[in-house]
Amino acid sequence: MTETSTTSPIGRDTPRVDGPRKVTGLAQYTSDFLFPGMLYGVPVEATIANGKLLALDTVAAEKMPGVRAVFHRANIGRIFRSTPAPGFDRVCEERRPPFEDDVIQYYGQYIALAVADTFEAAKAAADAVRATYAKEKSNVEARLEAGHDPDVVFTTYGPVPREQSKRGDPEGAFASAPVKLDETYVTPAETHNPLELHATTAIWDGTMLTLYDSTQGVVNARSVLAQMFGLPKENVRVISKFLGSGFGGKLYPWTHVPLAAAAARQLGKPVKLVVSRKMMFQSVGHRARTQQRMRLGATREGKLVSLMHDYVYHMSMLGDYHEDCGEATPFHYSVPNLRASFGRARRNIGATADMRGPGAVPGLYATESAMNELADNLKMDPVQLRLLNEPRLDESNGLLFSSRHYVECLNVGAEKFGWAKRNPAIGSMKRDGLTLGWGMAGAAWIAGRFEAAANVQLRDDGTVRVACATQDIGTGTYTILAQLASEKTGVPLDNIEVELGDSALPDGPISGGSLATSSVIPAVFKAADQAIASLLIIAVTTPGSPFLGHKPDDLALEGGRIFVKAEGPGKGVPFGDLLRRANARLVTGSGSAEMTAFAPNPKFSKHSFGCHFVEVTWQAEIARLRVSRVVTVMDAGRILNPLTGRNQIQGAVVMGIGMALFEETIYDPQNGAPINSNLADYMVTVNADAPPIDVTFLDYPDKEINELGARGIGEIGLAGIAAAITDAVHHATGVRVRELPVRIENLLV
Ligand code: MOS
């Protein structure tokens, strides 16, 4: 299925080109950068979740040794509001600039910033600031009631009506369905916990602002910060060379970024601000708590006749983030009568935001759990139920799928897992004295492209440089860009330099939506084609060139050598030799490609698909539950680098175990604080919790996405896994847990 040559790096297991830099410590993460005269900022956090800031006493803090300033509303200087723009420019989930007014909307909101010569001095000063509040009751209680429901929500992806998808008569069809399911599923607030804390260092040089920032989107961050400081975009530069991941929390700038920039402006020195782990739970976004009512109606044979997915999510008082749980609902299964709708509950909490597989991940937990429960009610195998309801096209819009191999995912997964040996009776399967539970679920995720531009240089030493203002958030983008440049030029990866993570480079996509790979392919290919075209002109015009007398069209570049097509590559000349003969250091090419994700009138319905099969072991005597085995099959287009791709899916499955069994941000009803705001009390999956994870890629190219047919992977690995795990828990224990995470207490029945 590949059209590339046998030496092509595309589709090969390719170790990360930045691996040596990472393991030797040469890779500089944002907070590793040091600058002469650099100061350290530590924010002061509000200790109420709702009310007014009446007074700040900064006198003691200002007198402490090494303290340069304590900033607050009266002395921080002007910070403007960043306003929304069409598309993926100027995206920001907390648009109220820091210190804009005295109103406190959530616990941990920044109310002051101490800046000092050392981090320790700044922290001591921040701790010494005293605040007086007029405290009002906060509303962080868990039960969600819809109540703040505009008819349309304007999201980054376009407008979403409250009734986001509807066909047929879902209520009527449900009422008359012979087999029904009506259950509500709850997912908790989850907090992004990348190892690397959010960090930013701001440097002013006259009216030029440079930010070293831990961001998943340097281009967007530049736009947001330019607006916040009233500058043209050209006067802001954002650099993000290495990220210790982000999981969506670092997609868009948070309020500590303008705070660092404003402090640097006031003091005329670089200011570094690293957010604490506690602040990571308060002021840099989280996944919304959701409550999703699922109603499924089916015939006795298992054909779906009605599907209603009505959900409510929580959000901050000022934010506008839409947790799109209904993202995959309208197209995943064939059903003539369907509704997906949402409501919103405003709470005194920090802004909600994208978190790995936003919307679809909590959404598929509900829809796939409901499918499993319906299968149970029908006494039907859950794989069989899905096969029975496979759609021929996207029934929400009548479009054909660009590439959908969900049925093959299910069949391959079942085969690899050994699903045929499943005895559906609860607690009936045993091994080594443990009760086994087997469960499964399906997955889906968006596909498409963001706008992207890139630049490719071919240089006289035979090396290639590829540049794009996208980022590598740990997923392997450095490697993908090198593979793409190598594919086009035939130059080995060792001789390719990749530049990314700098807004001064050609505008690249955010590292989000698992779309960075699919987005950069056409831009890099066009840039390489343009550079090669320049090279071939030089080949036919340079005095002494063996190609004088030929037309550029007669020539080609392969394996790093220019040759006459009619003669084959045997007599080729390395392009570096030719450039040296022409006394040209380099040729350069630029390329760009438009956004296709979220296009208003697409020709095809474009998504990735997949499924998970999970085994848990249950030891009732000591209430010990373990995920012991996972088989995952992904239909995510052509996989450019199976090594890093597999790693992405395994990582997502590990995170899904956390979603199913561990992760939950708990709010204190007294003061509205996330109380488990540290890595001891907020549990995530650790190595000992991670089972063998067998990942298979179907590897069908999706040519509607780009010329290589790559859709991109990462987030889809988290989609559906929690439903598969809770299904396995039910199979082992007989307990259906519909509120995540599954607790041992739930199983002691
Ligand atoms: Mo992903 S939540 O789009 O970083």
PDB file of N, CA, C and O in Angstrom, residues 130 187 190 238 417 536:
ATOM      1  N   ARG A 130      -0.590  39.523  52.409  1.00  0.00           N
ATOM      2  CA  ARG A 130      -1.843  39.246  53.122  1.00  0.00           C
ATOM      3  C   ARG A 130      -3.023  39.820  52.333  1.00  0.00           C
ATOM      4  O   ARG A 130      -2.981  40.977  51.914  1.00  0.00           O
ATOM      5  N   THR A 187     -18.496  11.572  34.600  1.00  0.00           N
ATOM      6  CA  THR A 187     -17.028  11.602  34.609  1.00  0.00           C
ATOM      7  C   THR A 187     -16.590  12.796  35.454  1.00  0.00           C
ATOM      8  O   THR A 187     -17.227  13.843  35.429  1.00  0.00           O
ATOM      9  N   GLU A 190     -10.961  16.263  35.647  1.00  0.00           N
ATOM     10  CA  GLU A 190      -9.622  15.665  35.600  1.00  0.00           C
ATOM     11  C   GLU A 190      -8.612  16.777  35.354  1.00  0.00           C
ATOM     12  O   GLU A 190      -8.902  17.724  34.625  1.00  0.00           O
ATOM     13  N   VAL A 238       7.606  33.825  20.298  1.00  0.00           N
ATOM     14  CA  VAL A 238       7.375  32.788  21.304  1.00  0.00           C
ATOM     15  C   VAL A 238       8.199  31.560  20.933  1.00  0.00           C
ATOM     16  O   VAL A 238       8.156  31.098  19.782  1.00  0.00           O
ATOM     17  N   PHE A 417      -7.231 -10.716  20.766  1.00  0.00           N
ATOM     18  CA  PHE A 417      -7.470 -10.821  22.204  1.00  0.00           C
ATOM     19  C   PHE A 417      -7.898 -12.231  22.607  1.00  0.00           C
ATOM     20  O   PHE A 417      -7.686 -12.661  23.739  1.00  0.00           O
ATOM     21  N   LEU A 536      17.130  22.345  -9.528  1.00  0.00           N
ATOM     22  CA  LEU A 536      17.221  21.824 -10.897  1.00  0.00           C
ATOM     23  C   LEU A 536      17.493  22.942 -11.893  1.00  0.00           C
ATOM     24  O   LEU A 536      18.150  22.721 -12.923  1.00  0.00           O
TER      25      LEU A 536
END
